[in-house]
Amino acid sequence: MAPAATKNGVIDGVNSSNGVNGHTTSKKLQFETYHNIINNELTTTAKTRHGINPAAVQPLPEVPVSTQEDVDKAVKFARAAYKSWSKIPIEERGQKLREYADILEDHKDEFAKLLTQEQGKPLAQSYIEFDMSTTWLRAFSTMEIPEDLIEDTEDRRVVCRYVPLGITCGIVPWNFPILLAVGKIGPALYTGNTIIIKPSPYTPYCNLKLAELGMQIFPPGVLQALSGEEDLGPMFTTHPDIDKISFTGSIATGKKVMAAAAPTLKRVTLELGGNDPAIICEDVDIDAIIPKLAMSSFLCSSQICMMVKRLYVHESIYQKFLDSFAAHIKGTMKVGPGNDPENFIGPVQNRMQYDKVRNMYAQISQQGWQPVIGGDVPPSDPADKGFYFTPTLLDNPPEDSKVVTEEPFGPILPVLKWKDEEEVLARANDSKMALGASVWSNDLKRAERMARRVEAGTVWVNSHFEVSPIIPFGGHKWSGIGTEWGLNGVKAYCNAQSLWLKKKV
């Protein structure tokens, strides 16, 4: 259903009068047309573009291509809204987030289907992402941010309190567009900031609808979203009146974000790429851990920064593990469109990533790597067949291989032998990336000892890719700066203020 007319780029008859000021009855959204959300109004742009359904390489609906003028308007309205939003008690802001989660759930089926359509992941995985998102919102909405009592004497009391930054911008990637947008929206708004969401050009649809739905809960200017092309991100990172950028994406782009934010001294949180090692000790129950490792290696077609990217298996169980792992993947991980419930591995999300992953697959024969399963190089032009790859295991490639040292971000996994504990820890730590890692052993003391020596922002024992809204998540080294989620991540949307209170004049 298209709008009848527009005036100054605003869709007639649609504004913040429907559903704000605490109104929690959900007004159903339509999912046929997509707009920017600026100051609780649906707006258009002179130029539009469209995303691509990666399962069939077919165009999706048109979305706006925002300009500097659009960005300036959104920032102006965000600044105006901040003055009142930041003064609302945190308990009331938390209540608004819970109301937002409630009406988001009214659109669960629509969001899950849209996510599969634009991102490509199987529908079951889309529902999981959606459910995580509402869980995250509710968890953020009740977090306590206590003032830290530093000193309390007869003369004075000194506390450290946490105050909002102001205007924030969340730059969201294309692999988990709902969860990673909500993971920025929740902490920003809860702590009294306003936020503008900038979706990936590859997956703008769910993010635009998240902000459109927010019109029913939040005052104008509090939650906005603008879609655009590759030049939109720099408009935000260089804008003089934005106080913080929360960016999730590649290391290369993260460096550009940090450089662009430097002249205006913006706060930045950067959650960047990973090359996660998993170390498998010789005493594990192979049959018990293989399903967990397969899930932690190939979920979302391995397009998750915290997937297992290097699998180190003790040499005494290596061949048995490799054979069992290959059999499990062949038997359970069918490839195909996400709307088919039989499929576990959907397409990679876009042509750029397809070309990068295809280049990695092409090197299998060029470099003499030995595939245990998979390894077929798909066509250079997939036409309308989709951006698909067969899951591939490589048998003990050299440690300096590109597939070991780089993050493929596709369903290809090197399995590597190890013998000595010191040596495998050195190999696991020999990377500029340090996002996540795991150690697997029935000897928990040994596993914990090894885990404490791994260089990574998150280290799991006998699991991988477990996440929670109440636990900080971030990388070391080149995998990021700062953390998202947990109390640490929520405080990252605040300035610390030391308050000295003299008891006597």
Short mmCIF file of C-alpha atoms in Angstrom, two decimals, residues 216-497:
data_model
loop_
_atom_site.label_atom_id
_atom_site.label_comp_id
_atom_site.label_asym_id
_atom_site.label_seq_id
_atom_site.Cartn_x
_atom_site.Cartn_y
_atom_site.Cartn_z
CA GLN A 216 4.25 4.25 18.68
CA ILE A 217 6.29 4.39 21.89
CA PHE A 218 8.99 7.06 21.88
CA PRO A 219 8.67 10.84 21.57
CA PRO A 220 9.76 12.47 18.29
CA GLY A 221 13.49 12.53 17.72
CA VAL A 222 14.36 9.85 20.29
CA LEU A 223 14.69 6.91 17.87
CA GLN A 224 15.30 7.61 14.19
CA ALA A 225 16.66 5.63 11.24
CA LEU A 226 18.12 6.65 7.88
CA SER A 227 19.06 4.33 5.04
CA GLY A 228 21.48 5.15 2.27
CA GLU A 229 24.53 4.18 0.30
CA GLU A 230 28.18 3.77 1.28
CA ASP A 231 28.64 7.53 1.72
CA LEU A 232 26.04 7.73 4.53
CA GLY A 233 28.28 6.35 7.29
CA PRO A 234 30.88 9.13 6.96
CA MET A 235 28.13 11.74 7.20
CA PHE A 236 27.47 10.47 10.73
CA THR A 237 31.04 9.75 11.83
CA THR A 238 32.17 13.27 10.86
CA HIS A 239 29.07 15.14 12.04
CA PRO A 240 30.03 17.77 14.63
CA ASP A 241 26.91 17.35 16.76
CA ILE A 242 26.97 13.57 17.28
CA ASP A 243 28.53 12.49 20.57
CA LYS A 244 29.04 8.74 20.12
CA ILE A 245 29.32 6.16 17.35
CA SER A 246 28.62 2.51 18.10
CA PHE A 247 29.91 0.54 15.12
CA THR A 248 29.75 -3.18 14.39
CA GLY A 249 31.57 -4.35 11.27
CA SER A 250 34.92 -5.06 9.70
CA ILE A 251 38.31 -4.08 11.08
CA ALA A 252 39.11 -2.02 7.99
CA THR A 253 35.93 0.03 8.27
CA GLY A 254 36.32 0.29 12.05
CA LYS A 255 39.66 2.02 11.56
CA LYS A 256 37.99 4.50 9.21
CA VAL A 257 35.23 5.15 11.76
CA MET A 258 37.79 5.83 14.47
CA ALA A 259 39.79 8.18 12.25
CA ALA A 260 36.65 10.06 11.17
CA ALA A 261 35.47 10.44 14.77
CA ALA A 262 38.81 11.80 16.01
CA PRO A 263 38.52 15.46 14.88
CA THR A 264 35.32 15.90 16.91
CA LEU A 265 36.47 13.62 19.75
CA LYS A 266 33.40 11.40 19.52
CA ARG A 267 33.19 8.44 21.84
CA VAL A 268 33.40 5.21 19.88
CA THR A 269 32.56 1.61 20.58
CA LEU A 270 33.94 -0.68 17.90
CA GLU A 271 32.95 -4.35 17.67
CA LEU A 272 35.05 -5.68 14.81
CA GLY A 273 36.11 -8.90 13.14
CA GLY A 274 37.33 -12.08 14.76
CA ASN A 275 39.32 -15.20 13.95
CA ASP A 276 38.19 -17.30 16.89
CA PRO A 277 40.23 -20.39 17.79
CA ALA A 278 38.67 -23.43 19.45
CA ILE A 279 41.12 -25.77 21.19
CA ILE A 280 39.95 -29.38 21.53
CA CYS A 281 41.79 -31.43 24.14
CA GLU A 282 42.31 -35.17 23.88
CA ASP A 283 39.96 -36.09 26.75
CA VAL A 284 36.72 -34.77 25.24
CA ASP A 285 33.64 -36.81 24.41
CA ILE A 286 33.80 -36.40 20.63
CA ASP A 287 30.20 -37.37 19.92
CA ALA A 288 28.92 -34.97 22.58
CA ILE A 289 30.78 -31.88 21.43
CA ILE A 290 30.55 -32.21 17.65
CA PRO A 291 26.96 -30.89 17.33
CA LYS A 292 27.88 -27.89 19.49
CA LEU A 293 31.01 -27.16 17.46
CA ALA A 294 29.17 -27.55 14.16
CA MET A 295 26.56 -25.03 15.29
CA SER A 296 29.29 -22.67 16.53
CA SER A 297 31.14 -22.93 13.22
CA PHE A 298 28.41 -22.78 10.55
CA LEU A 299 25.46 -20.86 12.03
CA CYS A 300 24.30 -18.08 9.68
CA SER A 301 26.59 -19.50 6.97
CA SER A 302 29.54 -18.67 9.29
CA GLN A 303 28.82 -14.96 8.86
CA ILE A 304 29.18 -14.16 12.55
CA CYS A 305 32.27 -12.52 14.00
CA MET A 306 32.30 -14.95 16.95
CA MET A 307 32.00 -18.20 15.01
CA VAL A 308 34.79 -20.75 15.34
CA LYS A 309 37.23 -19.87 12.54
CA ARG A 310 40.21 -22.07 13.53
CA LEU A 311 39.65 -25.52 15.01
CA TYR A 312 42.69 -26.95 16.83
CA VAL A 313 42.26 -30.67 17.60
CA HIS A 314 44.73 -32.75 19.64
CA GLU A 315 46.65 -35.09 17.37
CA SER A 316 45.72 -38.22 19.36
CA ILE A 317 42.02 -37.81 18.46
CA TYR A 318 42.43 -35.77 15.29
CA GLN A 319 41.41 -38.32 12.66
CA LYS A 320 38.49 -39.74 14.60
CA PHE A 321 37.25 -36.22 15.34
CA LEU A 322 37.67 -35.10 11.72
CA ASP A 323 35.78 -38.09 10.32
CA SER A 324 32.93 -37.68 12.82
CA PHE A 325 32.75 -33.93 12.30
CA ALA A 326 32.59 -34.30 8.52
CA ALA A 327 29.87 -36.96 8.79
CA HIS A 328 27.78 -34.76 11.08
CA ILE A 329 27.98 -31.77 8.76
CA LYS A 330 27.14 -33.84 5.69
CA GLY A 331 24.20 -35.42 7.46
CA THR A 332 22.65 -32.37 9.14
CA MET A 333 23.65 -29.16 7.38
CA LYS A 334 21.69 -28.90 4.18
CA VAL A 335 22.26 -25.86 1.97
CA GLY A 336 19.47 -23.86 0.37
CA PRO A 337 16.93 -21.04 0.68
CA GLY A 338 16.06 -19.93 4.19
CA ASN A 339 12.32 -20.39 3.69
CA ASP A 340 12.80 -24.18 3.41
CA PRO A 341 12.79 -25.67 6.94
CA GLU A 342 15.08 -28.49 5.78
CA ASN A 343 17.97 -26.08 5.24
CA PHE A 344 20.51 -25.00 7.86
CA ILE A 345 22.96 -23.07 5.67
CA GLY A 346 21.52 -20.26 3.59
CA PRO A 347 23.33 -18.01 1.13
CA VAL A 348 26.02 -15.53 2.06
CA GLN A 349 24.37 -12.17 2.25
CA ASN A 350 25.65 -10.13 -0.69
CA ARG A 351 27.67 -10.16 -3.89
CA MET A 352 30.68 -8.48 -2.30
CA GLN A 353 30.91 -11.22 0.32
CA TYR A 354 30.19 -13.90 -2.28
CA ASP A 355 33.20 -12.78 -4.29
CA LYS A 356 35.44 -12.71 -1.20
CA VAL A 357 34.42 -16.18 -0.06
CA ARG A 358 34.60 -17.55 -3.60
CA ASN A 359 38.19 -16.30 -3.79
CA MET A 360 38.96 -18.30 -0.63
CA TYR A 361 37.38 -21.42 -2.12
CA ALA A 362 39.35 -20.92 -5.35
CA GLN A 363 42.57 -21.06 -3.36
CA ILE A 364 41.86 -24.61 -2.17
CA SER A 365 43.25 -26.11 -5.37
CA GLN A 366 45.72 -23.29 -5.97
CA GLN A 367 47.33 -23.73 -2.54
CA GLY A 368 46.98 -27.49 -2.33
CA TRP A 369 44.68 -27.43 0.71
CA GLN A 370 42.92 -30.74 1.33
CA PRO A 371 39.12 -30.57 1.63
CA VAL A 372 37.53 -33.31 3.72
CA ILE A 373 34.06 -32.29 2.60
CA GLY A 374 32.94 -29.52 0.25
CA GLY A 375 35.44 -27.32 -1.49
CA ASP A 376 33.53 -26.86 -4.73
CA VAL A 377 34.02 -23.40 -6.24
CA PRO A 378 30.66 -21.88 -7.24
CA PRO A 379 30.23 -19.94 -10.50
CA SER A 380 31.69 -16.45 -10.73
CA ASP A 381 28.23 -15.19 -11.72
CA PRO A 382 25.48 -16.92 -9.73
CA ALA A 383 22.79 -15.26 -11.88
CA ASP A 384 19.50 -16.00 -10.12
CA LYS A 385 20.75 -19.12 -8.33
CA GLY A 386 21.71 -17.42 -5.07
CA PHE A 387 24.97 -16.82 -3.21
CA TYR A 388 25.51 -20.38 -1.97
CA PHE A 389 28.55 -22.33 -0.79
CA THR A 390 28.82 -25.91 0.42
CA PRO A 391 30.21 -26.22 3.97
CA THR A 392 33.87 -27.09 3.73
CA LEU A 393 36.38 -28.60 6.14
CA LEU A 394 40.09 -28.36 5.36
CA ASP A 395 42.46 -31.02 6.66
CA ASN A 396 45.38 -29.43 8.52
CA PRO A 397 46.38 -26.61 6.15
CA PRO A 398 49.64 -24.75 6.91
CA GLU A 399 49.45 -22.32 9.83
CA ASP A 400 50.36 -19.40 7.58
CA SER A 401 47.58 -20.17 5.09
CA LYS A 402 45.20 -17.36 4.28
CA VAL A 403 42.30 -19.52 5.45
CA VAL A 404 43.95 -19.74 8.89
CA THR A 405 45.25 -16.20 9.29
CA GLU A 406 42.24 -14.33 7.89
CA GLU A 407 38.52 -14.33 8.68
CA PRO A 408 36.70 -16.00 5.75
CA PHE A 409 33.19 -14.98 6.91
CA GLY A 410 31.85 -17.94 4.97
CA PRO A 411 31.33 -21.69 5.58
CA ILE A 412 34.94 -22.85 5.23
CA LEU A 413 36.80 -24.08 8.31
CA PRO A 414 40.44 -25.19 8.76
CA VAL A 415 40.91 -28.10 11.17
CA LEU A 416 44.43 -28.17 12.60
CA LYS A 417 46.49 -30.63 14.65
CA TRP A 418 48.22 -29.82 17.91
CA LYS A 419 50.35 -31.78 20.37
CA ASP A 420 51.87 -29.45 22.95
CA GLU A 421 49.79 -27.14 25.16
CA GLU A 422 52.28 -24.27 25.07
CA GLU A 423 52.53 -24.49 21.32
CA VAL A 424 48.78 -24.49 20.67
CA LEU A 425 48.24 -21.51 22.96
CA ALA A 426 50.94 -19.62 21.08
CA ARG A 427 49.27 -20.47 17.77
CA ALA A 428 45.83 -19.49 19.06
CA ASN A 429 47.18 -16.12 20.24
CA ASP A 430 49.19 -15.44 17.09
CA SER A 431 46.65 -13.10 15.50
CA LYS A 432 45.82 -9.41 15.43
CA MET A 433 42.22 -10.47 15.97
CA ALA A 434 41.11 -11.40 19.49
CA LEU A 435 37.34 -11.41 19.74
CA GLY A 436 36.46 -14.86 21.11
CA ALA A 437 37.99 -18.27 21.77
CA SER A 438 37.13 -21.55 23.46
CA VAL A 439 38.82 -24.49 25.18
CA TRP A 440 37.16 -27.92 25.32
CA SER A 441 38.19 -30.49 27.92
CA ASN A 442 36.73 -32.75 30.60
CA ASP A 443 39.51 -31.60 32.90
CA LEU A 444 37.98 -28.30 34.01
CA LYS A 445 41.04 -27.13 35.93
CA ARG A 446 43.20 -27.64 32.86
CA ALA A 447 40.61 -25.99 30.61
CA GLU A 448 40.33 -22.94 32.85
CA ARG A 449 44.11 -22.67 33.13
CA MET A 450 44.39 -22.65 29.34
CA ALA A 451 41.42 -20.31 28.91
CA ARG A 452 42.99 -17.72 31.19
CA ARG A 453 46.02 -17.61 28.89
CA VAL A 454 44.04 -17.05 25.69
CA GLU A 455 44.05 -13.49 24.36
CA ALA A 456 40.43 -12.64 23.53
CA GLY A 457 37.55 -10.51 24.71
CA THR A 458 35.44 -13.58 25.49
CA VAL A 459 36.72 -17.07 26.30
CA TRP A 460 34.38 -20.01 26.79
CA VAL A 461 35.10 -23.39 28.33
CA ASN A 462 33.20 -26.30 26.74
CA SER A 463 31.01 -23.98 24.69
CA HIS A 464 31.32 -21.24 22.10
CA PHE A 465 29.17 -18.31 20.98
CA GLU A 466 27.12 -18.09 24.14
CA VAL A 467 25.96 -14.51 24.63
CA SER A 468 23.77 -12.68 27.11
CA PRO A 469 22.47 -9.10 27.42
CA ILE A 470 23.88 -8.90 30.95
CA ILE A 471 27.42 -9.99 29.99
CA PRO A 472 29.86 -7.56 28.30
CA PHE A 473 30.87 -8.41 24.75
CA GLY A 474 33.86 -6.91 22.97
CA GLY A 475 37.23 -7.62 21.45
CA HIS A 476 40.90 -7.23 22.27
CA LYS A 477 43.66 -6.16 19.89
CA TRP A 478 42.20 -5.28 16.46
CA SER A 479 38.84 -6.88 17.25
CA GLY A 480 37.50 -3.74 18.82
CA ILE A 481 37.48 -0.99 21.40
CA GLY A 482 35.13 -1.03 24.36
CA THR A 483 32.24 -3.39 24.95
CA GLU A 484 28.57 -3.70 24.12
CA TRP A 485 25.95 -5.18 26.47
CA GLY A 486 26.24 -5.88 30.16
CA LEU A 487 26.72 -3.08 32.65
CA ASN A 488 30.04 -2.15 31.05
CA GLY A 489 28.38 -1.79 27.66
CA VAL A 490 25.49 0.25 29.06
CA LYS A 491 27.90 2.58 30.86
CA ALA A 492 29.67 3.12 27.53
CA TYR A 493 26.68 5.29 26.61
CA CYS A 494 27.44 7.54 29.60
CA ASN A 495 30.03 9.98 30.81
CA ALA A 496 31.43 9.33 34.27
CA GLN A 497 31.01 12.35 36.54
#
